PDB file of C-alpha atoms in Angstrom:
ATOM      1  CA  UNK A   1     -10.542 -21.249   3.327  1.00 68.00           C
ATOM      2  CA  UNK A   2      -7.588 -22.098   1.346  1.00 92.00           C
ATOM      3  CA  UNK A   3      -7.453 -21.506  -2.500  1.00 97.00           C
ATOM      4  CA  UNK A   4      -5.759 -23.292  -5.338  1.00 96.00           C
ATOM      5  CA  UNK A   5      -4.223 -22.558  -8.817  1.00 98.00           C
ATOM      6  CA  UNK A   6      -6.704 -21.934 -11.250  1.00 97.00           C
ATOM      7  CA  UNK A   7      -9.308 -20.965  -8.851  1.00 97.00           C
ATOM      8  CA  UNK A   8     -11.935 -18.461  -9.610  1.00 98.00           C
ATOM      9  CA  UNK A   9     -11.907 -15.562  -7.088  1.00 98.00           C
ATOM     10  CA  UNK A  10     -13.408 -12.494  -6.273  1.00 98.00           C
ATOM     11  CA  UNK A  11     -11.922  -9.754  -4.295  1.00 98.00           C
ATOM     12  CA  UNK A  12     -14.044  -8.908  -1.270  1.00 98.00           C
ATOM     13  CA  UNK A  13     -16.169  -5.450  -2.039  1.00 96.00           C
ATOM     14  CA  UNK A  14     -15.857  -4.195   1.655  1.00 93.00           C
ATOM     15  CA  UNK A  15     -14.568  -0.845   3.078  1.00 91.00           C
ATOM     16  CA  UNK A  16     -11.587  -1.096   5.496  1.00 93.00           C
ATOM     17  CA  UNK A  17     -10.777   2.171   7.291  1.00 89.00           C
ATOM     18  CA  UNK A  18      -7.264   1.229   8.290  1.00 94.00           C
ATOM     19  CA  UNK A  19      -4.332   0.098   6.589  1.00 97.00           C
ATOM     20  CA  UNK A  20      -4.725  -2.495   3.878  1.00 97.00           C
ATOM     21  CA  UNK A  21      -3.035  -3.579   0.954  1.00 96.00           C
ATOM     22  CA  UNK A  22      -5.949  -4.379  -1.417  1.00 97.00           C
ATOM     23  CA  UNK A  23      -6.359  -1.902  -4.033  1.00 97.00           C
ATOM     24  CA  UNK A  24      -9.554  -0.322  -4.035  1.00 96.00           C
ATOM     25  CA  UNK A  25      -9.799  -0.770  -8.406  1.00 97.00           C
ATOM     26  CA  UNK A  26      -9.910  -4.635  -7.734  1.00 98.00           C
ATOM     27  CA  UNK A  27     -12.654  -4.483  -4.864  1.00 97.00           C
ATOM     28  CA  UNK A  28     -15.574  -6.551  -6.128  1.00 97.00           C
ATOM     29  CA  UNK A  29     -13.565  -7.881  -9.172  1.00 97.00           C
ATOM     30  CA  UNK A  30     -13.117 -11.797 -10.313  1.00 98.00           C
ATOM     31  CA  UNK A  31      -9.962 -13.152 -11.202  1.00 98.00           C
ATOM     32  CA  UNK A  32      -7.979 -16.302 -10.959  1.00 98.00           C
ATOM     33  CA  UNK A  33      -5.493 -17.609  -8.452  1.00 98.00           C
ATOM     34  CA  UNK A  34      -2.080 -17.748 -10.485  1.00 98.00           C
ATOM     35  CA  UNK A  35       0.024 -18.779  -7.646  1.00 98.00           C
ATOM     36  CA  UNK A  36       0.223 -19.582  -3.655  1.00 98.00           C
ATOM     37  CA  UNK A  37       3.077 -17.098  -2.662  1.00 98.00           C
ATOM     38  CA  UNK A  38       3.570 -18.063   1.157  1.00 97.00           C
ATOM     39  CA  UNK A  39       1.974 -16.958   4.328  1.00 98.00           C
ATOM     40  CA  UNK A  40       3.206 -13.498   5.603  1.00 98.00           C
ATOM     41  CA  UNK A  41       2.598 -11.427   8.828  1.00 97.00           C
ATOM     42  CA  UNK A  42      -0.490  -9.577   8.197  1.00 98.00           C
ATOM     43  CA  UNK A  43       0.279  -5.858   7.558  1.00 98.00           C
ATOM     44  CA  UNK A  44      -3.254  -4.982   8.897  1.00 98.00           C
ATOM     45  CA  UNK A  45      -2.222  -5.361  12.478  1.00 98.00           C
ATOM     46  CA  UNK A  46       1.406  -4.869  11.990  1.00 97.00           C
ATOM     47  CA  UNK A  47       0.751  -1.433  10.967  1.00 98.00           C
ATOM     48  CA  UNK A  48      -0.317  -0.661  14.419  1.00 97.00           C
ATOM     49  CA  UNK A  49       2.347  -2.275  16.469  1.00 94.00           C
ATOM     50  CA  UNK A  50       1.039  -5.643  16.349  1.00 95.00           C
ATOM     51  CA  UNK A  51       2.603  -8.621  15.741  1.00 95.00           C
ATOM     52  CA  UNK A  52       0.974  -9.649  12.494  1.00 97.00           C
ATOM     53  CA  UNK A  53      -0.036 -12.982  13.433  1.00 97.00           C
ATOM     54  CA  UNK A  54      -1.539 -15.185  12.638  1.00 97.00           C
ATOM     55  CA  UNK A  55       0.134 -14.954   9.139  1.00 97.00           C
ATOM     56  CA  UNK A  56      -1.818 -14.747   6.350  1.00 97.00           C
ATOM     57  CA  UNK A  57      -1.546 -16.631   2.804  1.00 98.00           C
ATOM     58  CA  UNK A  58      -0.778 -14.417   0.073  1.00 98.00           C
ATOM     59  CA  UNK A  59      -1.684 -15.215  -3.386  1.00 98.00           C
ATOM     60  CA  UNK A  60      -0.847 -13.760  -6.901  1.00 98.00           C
ATOM     61  CA  UNK A  61      -4.256 -13.150  -8.423  1.00 98.00           C
ATOM     62  CA  UNK A  62      -4.993 -12.380 -12.477  1.00 98.00           C
ATOM     63  CA  UNK A  63      -7.536 -10.694 -13.985  1.00 98.00           C
ATOM     64  CA  UNK A  64      -8.667  -9.546 -17.488  1.00 98.00           C
ATOM     65  CA  UNK A  65      -8.057  -5.911 -17.946  1.00 97.00           C
ATOM     66  CA  UNK A  66     -11.368  -5.605 -19.588  1.00 96.00           C
ATOM     67  CA  UNK A  67     -13.127  -6.539 -16.305  1.00 95.00           C
ATOM     68  CA  UNK A  68     -11.142  -4.322 -13.977  1.00 97.00           C
ATOM     69  CA  UNK A  69     -11.398  -1.208 -16.431  1.00 94.00           C
ATOM     70  CA  UNK A  70     -14.788  -0.249 -17.881  1.00 90.00           C
ATOM     71  CA  UNK A  71     -14.147   0.562 -21.594  1.00 91.00           C
ATOM     72  CA  UNK A  72     -10.645  -0.778 -21.709  1.00 93.00           C
ATOM     73  CA  UNK A  73      -8.920  -0.113 -24.912  1.00 93.00           C
ATOM     74  CA  UNK A  74      -6.281  -2.456 -24.720  1.00 96.00           C
ATOM     75  CA  UNK A  75      -6.144  -6.119 -26.435  1.00 97.00           C
ATOM     76  CA  UNK A  76      -8.440  -8.625 -25.007  1.00 95.00           C
ATOM     77  CA  UNK A  77      -5.693 -10.814 -23.720  1.00 97.00           C
ATOM     78  CA  UNK A  78      -4.327  -8.148 -21.679  1.00 98.00           C
ATOM     79  CA  UNK A  79      -3.909  -9.436 -18.003  1.00 98.00           C
ATOM     80  CA  UNK A  80      -2.988  -7.540 -14.528  1.00 98.00           C
ATOM     81  CA  UNK A  81      -2.061  -9.418 -11.933  1.00 98.00           C
ATOM     82  CA  UNK A  82      -1.959  -8.467  -8.090  1.00 98.00           C
ATOM     83  CA  UNK A  83      -0.847 -10.160  -4.651  1.00 98.00           C
ATOM     84  CA  UNK A  84      -3.635 -10.366  -2.510  1.00 98.00           C
ATOM     85  CA  UNK A  85      -4.053 -11.633   0.986  1.00 98.00           C
ATOM     86  CA  UNK A  86      -6.326 -14.867   1.712  1.00 98.00           C
ATOM     87  CA  UNK A  87      -8.786 -12.697   3.792  1.00 97.00           C
ATOM     88  CA  UNK A  88      -9.504 -10.608   0.711  1.00 98.00           C
ATOM     89  CA  UNK A  89     -10.497 -13.606  -1.204  1.00 98.00           C
ATOM     90  CA  UNK A  90     -14.115 -15.121  -1.811  1.00 97.00           C
ATOM     91  CA  UNK A  91     -14.462 -18.338  -3.603  1.00 93.00           C
ATOM     92  CA  UNK A  92     -16.581 -18.713  -6.622  1.00 83.00           C
ATOM     93  CA  UNK A  93     -17.977 -21.731  -8.368  1.00 67.00           C
TER      94      UNK A  93
ATOM     95  CA  UNK B   1     -16.813   2.840  -2.604  1.00 76.00           C
ATOM     96  CA  UNK B   2     -14.959   5.650  -0.760  1.00 79.00           C
ATOM     97  CA  UNK B   3     -11.246   5.225  -1.534  1.00 87.00           C
ATOM     98  CA  UNK B   4      -8.439   6.906   0.688  1.00 89.00           C
ATOM     99  CA  UNK B   5      -5.909   9.479  -1.094  1.00 89.00           C
ATOM    100  CA  UNK B   6      -3.263   7.153  -1.360  1.00 92.00           C
ATOM    101  CA  UNK B   7      -5.322   4.363  -3.072  1.00 94.00           C
ATOM    102  CA  UNK B   8      -5.227   5.801  -6.630  1.00 91.00           C
ATOM    103  CA  UNK B   9      -4.458   3.066  -9.052  1.00 91.00           C
ATOM    104  CA  UNK B  10      -6.991   3.804 -12.114  1.00 88.00           C
ATOM    105  CA  UNK B  11      -7.835   7.526 -11.079  1.00 88.00           C
ATOM    106  CA  UNK B  12      -8.735   9.366 -14.213  1.00 86.00           C
ATOM    107  CA  UNK B  13      -6.235  11.981 -15.281  1.00 88.00           C
ATOM    108  CA  UNK B  14      -4.925  13.906 -18.001  1.00 92.00           C
ATOM    109  CA  UNK B  15      -1.695  14.760 -16.820  1.00 90.00           C
ATOM    110  CA  UNK B  16       1.404  13.400 -18.177  1.00 91.00           C
ATOM    111  CA  UNK B  17       3.570  10.756 -16.665  1.00 86.00           C
ATOM    112  CA  UNK B  18       6.923  12.238 -15.354  1.00 88.00           C
ATOM    113  CA  UNK B  19       9.529   9.680 -16.632  1.00 93.00           C
ATOM    114  CA  UNK B  20      12.253  11.663 -15.900  1.00 93.00           C
ATOM    115  CA  UNK B  21      15.139  10.762 -13.181  1.00 92.00           C
ATOM    116  CA  UNK B  22      14.516  12.503 -10.012  1.00 86.00           C
ATOM    117  CA  UNK B  23      17.778  13.979  -8.210  1.00 93.00           C
ATOM    118  CA  UNK B  24      17.500  13.091  -4.665  1.00 96.00           C
ATOM    119  CA  UNK B  25      18.493  15.947  -2.192  1.00 97.00           C
ATOM    120  CA  UNK B  26      20.700  15.117   0.657  1.00 98.00           C
ATOM    121  CA  UNK B  27      17.780  15.335   3.037  1.00 97.00           C
ATOM    122  CA  UNK B  28      16.187  12.615   1.169  1.00 98.00           C
ATOM    123  CA  UNK B  29      19.010  10.301   1.367  1.00 98.00           C
ATOM    124  CA  UNK B  30      18.977  10.967   5.149  1.00 98.00           C
ATOM    125  CA  UNK B  31      15.193  10.062   5.579  1.00 98.00           C
ATOM    126  CA  UNK B  32      15.689   7.071   3.503  1.00 98.00           C
ATOM    127  CA  UNK B  33      18.724   6.132   5.543  1.00 98.00           C
ATOM    128  CA  UNK B  34      16.619   7.171   9.168  1.00 97.00           C
ATOM    129  CA  UNK B  35      13.576   4.670   8.200  1.00 98.00           C
ATOM    130  CA  UNK B  36      16.059   1.930   7.412  1.00 98.00           C
ATOM    131  CA  UNK B  37      17.836   2.217  10.406  1.00 98.00           C
ATOM    132  CA  UNK B  38      14.761   2.483  12.340  1.00 98.00           C
ATOM    133  CA  UNK B  39      13.415  -0.410  10.681  1.00 97.00           C
ATOM    134  CA  UNK B  40      16.602  -2.501  11.633  1.00 97.00           C
ATOM    135  CA  UNK B  41      16.474  -1.535  15.116  1.00 97.00           C
ATOM    136  CA  UNK B  42      12.698  -2.896  15.119  1.00 96.00           C
ATOM    137  CA  UNK B  43      11.700   0.537  16.210  1.00 97.00           C
ATOM    138  CA  UNK B  44       9.431   0.842  13.551  1.00 97.00           C
ATOM    139  CA  UNK B  45       8.223  -0.985  10.464  1.00 97.00           C
ATOM    140  CA  UNK B  46       7.213  -0.977   6.714  1.00 97.00           C
ATOM    141  CA  UNK B  47       3.379  -1.172   7.452  1.00 98.00           C
ATOM    142  CA  UNK B  48       3.690   1.350  10.181  1.00 98.00           C
ATOM    143  CA  UNK B  49       5.269   3.616   7.754  1.00 98.00           C
ATOM    144  CA  UNK B  50       2.836   3.127   5.078  1.00 98.00           C
ATOM    145  CA  UNK B  51      -0.134   3.452   7.707  1.00 98.00           C
ATOM    146  CA  UNK B  52       1.561   7.221   8.642  1.00 98.00           C
ATOM    147  CA  UNK B  53       1.513   7.959   5.076  1.00 98.00           C
ATOM    148  CA  UNK B  54      -1.646   7.141   4.771  1.00 97.00           C
ATOM    149  CA  UNK B  55      -2.937   8.785   7.792  1.00 95.00           C
ATOM    150  CA  UNK B  56      -2.089  12.452   6.244  1.00 96.00           C
ATOM    151  CA  UNK B  57      -4.642  14.995   5.430  1.00 95.00           C
ATOM    152  CA  UNK B  58      -5.606  14.766   1.641  1.00 95.00           C
ATOM    153  CA  UNK B  59      -4.350  17.978   0.937  1.00 96.00           C
ATOM    154  CA  UNK B  60      -0.942  17.504   2.513  1.00 97.00           C
ATOM    155  CA  UNK B  61      -0.680  14.358   0.953  1.00 97.00           C
ATOM    156  CA  UNK B  62      -1.258  15.900  -2.760  1.00 94.00           C
ATOM    157  CA  UNK B  63       1.337  18.702  -1.831  1.00 97.00           C
ATOM    158  CA  UNK B  64       4.214  16.534  -0.365  1.00 97.00           C
ATOM    159  CA  UNK B  65       7.025  15.031  -2.034  1.00 95.00           C
ATOM    160  CA  UNK B  66       7.886  11.163  -1.879  1.00 95.00           C
ATOM    161  CA  UNK B  67      10.209  11.677   1.335  1.00 97.00           C
ATOM    162  CA  UNK B  68       8.262  14.567   2.901  1.00 98.00           C
ATOM    163  CA  UNK B  69       5.621  11.636   3.084  1.00 98.00           C
ATOM    164  CA  UNK B  70       8.175   9.324   4.509  1.00 98.00           C
ATOM    165  CA  UNK B  71       9.094  12.414   7.061  1.00 96.00           C
ATOM    166  CA  UNK B  72       5.838  13.165   8.057  1.00 96.00           C
ATOM    167  CA  UNK B  73       5.074   9.355   8.825  1.00 98.00           C
ATOM    168  CA  UNK B  74       8.296   8.549  10.881  1.00 97.00           C
ATOM    169  CA  UNK B  75       7.396  11.805  12.781  1.00 96.00           C
ATOM    170  CA  UNK B  76       4.242  10.771  13.317  1.00 97.00           C
ATOM    171  CA  UNK B  77       4.906   7.022  14.331  1.00 98.00           C
ATOM    172  CA  UNK B  78       7.854   8.074  16.514  1.00 97.00           C
ATOM    173  CA  UNK B  79       5.379  10.713  18.463  1.00 97.00           C
ATOM    174  CA  UNK B  80       3.169   7.755  18.772  1.00 97.00           C
ATOM    175  CA  UNK B  81       5.930   5.229  20.420  1.00 97.00           C
ATOM    176  CA  UNK B  82       7.064   8.123  22.581  1.00 97.00           C
ATOM    177  CA  UNK B  83      10.511   8.304  21.222  1.00 97.00           C
ATOM    178  CA  UNK B  84       9.528  11.911  20.118  1.00 96.00           C
ATOM    179  CA  UNK B  85       7.708  14.039  22.479  1.00 96.00           C
ATOM    180  CA  UNK B  86       5.160  16.198  20.477  1.00 93.00           C
ATOM    181  CA  UNK B  87       6.599  19.326  18.833  1.00 91.00           C
ATOM    182  CA  UNK B  88      10.069  18.009  19.709  1.00 93.00           C
ATOM    183  CA  UNK B  89      11.308  18.113  16.091  1.00 89.00           C
ATOM    184  CA  UNK B  90       9.900  21.730  15.403  1.00 90.00           C
ATOM    185  CA  UNK B  91      11.447  22.791  18.254  1.00 93.00           C
ATOM    186  CA  UNK B  92      15.021  21.746  17.570  1.00 91.00           C
ATOM    187  CA  UNK B  93      14.408  22.783  13.878  1.00 88.00           C
ATOM    188  CA  UNK B  94      13.628  26.259  15.354  1.00 89.00           C
ATOM    189  CA  UNK B  95      16.586  25.784  17.371  1.00 78.00           C
TER     190      UNK B  95
END
């Protein structure tokens, strides 16, 4: 599944015992696709001697800080951005 | 959800952030150069470096400095790949 800029997505809330680049504080949180970077070798297999293929599409996803941190005391407009691979994203209506 | 020791974004803390510049020791520069050379020669990659760091026992991870973690990982990965024999580095250090 490919996502487009502006689409709402949720970061999968799943455990993953091995190396992965998805920060725990974003799992289960919803954000918006800000940019489609490109496709890159998958670090989750490359970390174990694999070739990282097939390549995975990497997205820049933006989140409201208030949605990420309970009791966030900053400005309402504050955003946090993270690069997230496609297989960690779930589409939302 | 269970989070590994390195996955610490948002962990609560009262500790102040150390914003001072860090003077690097010679061995730290060497570790950086070594890992860079291993990468350029295709011996180990940055994802393996990260995975090796993340495999550290949590208490060791907490005690270790940045480049101590790199060194731990480089040794772990090189032993795994058979480039180093288990215990080879320790034996050489002891002379």
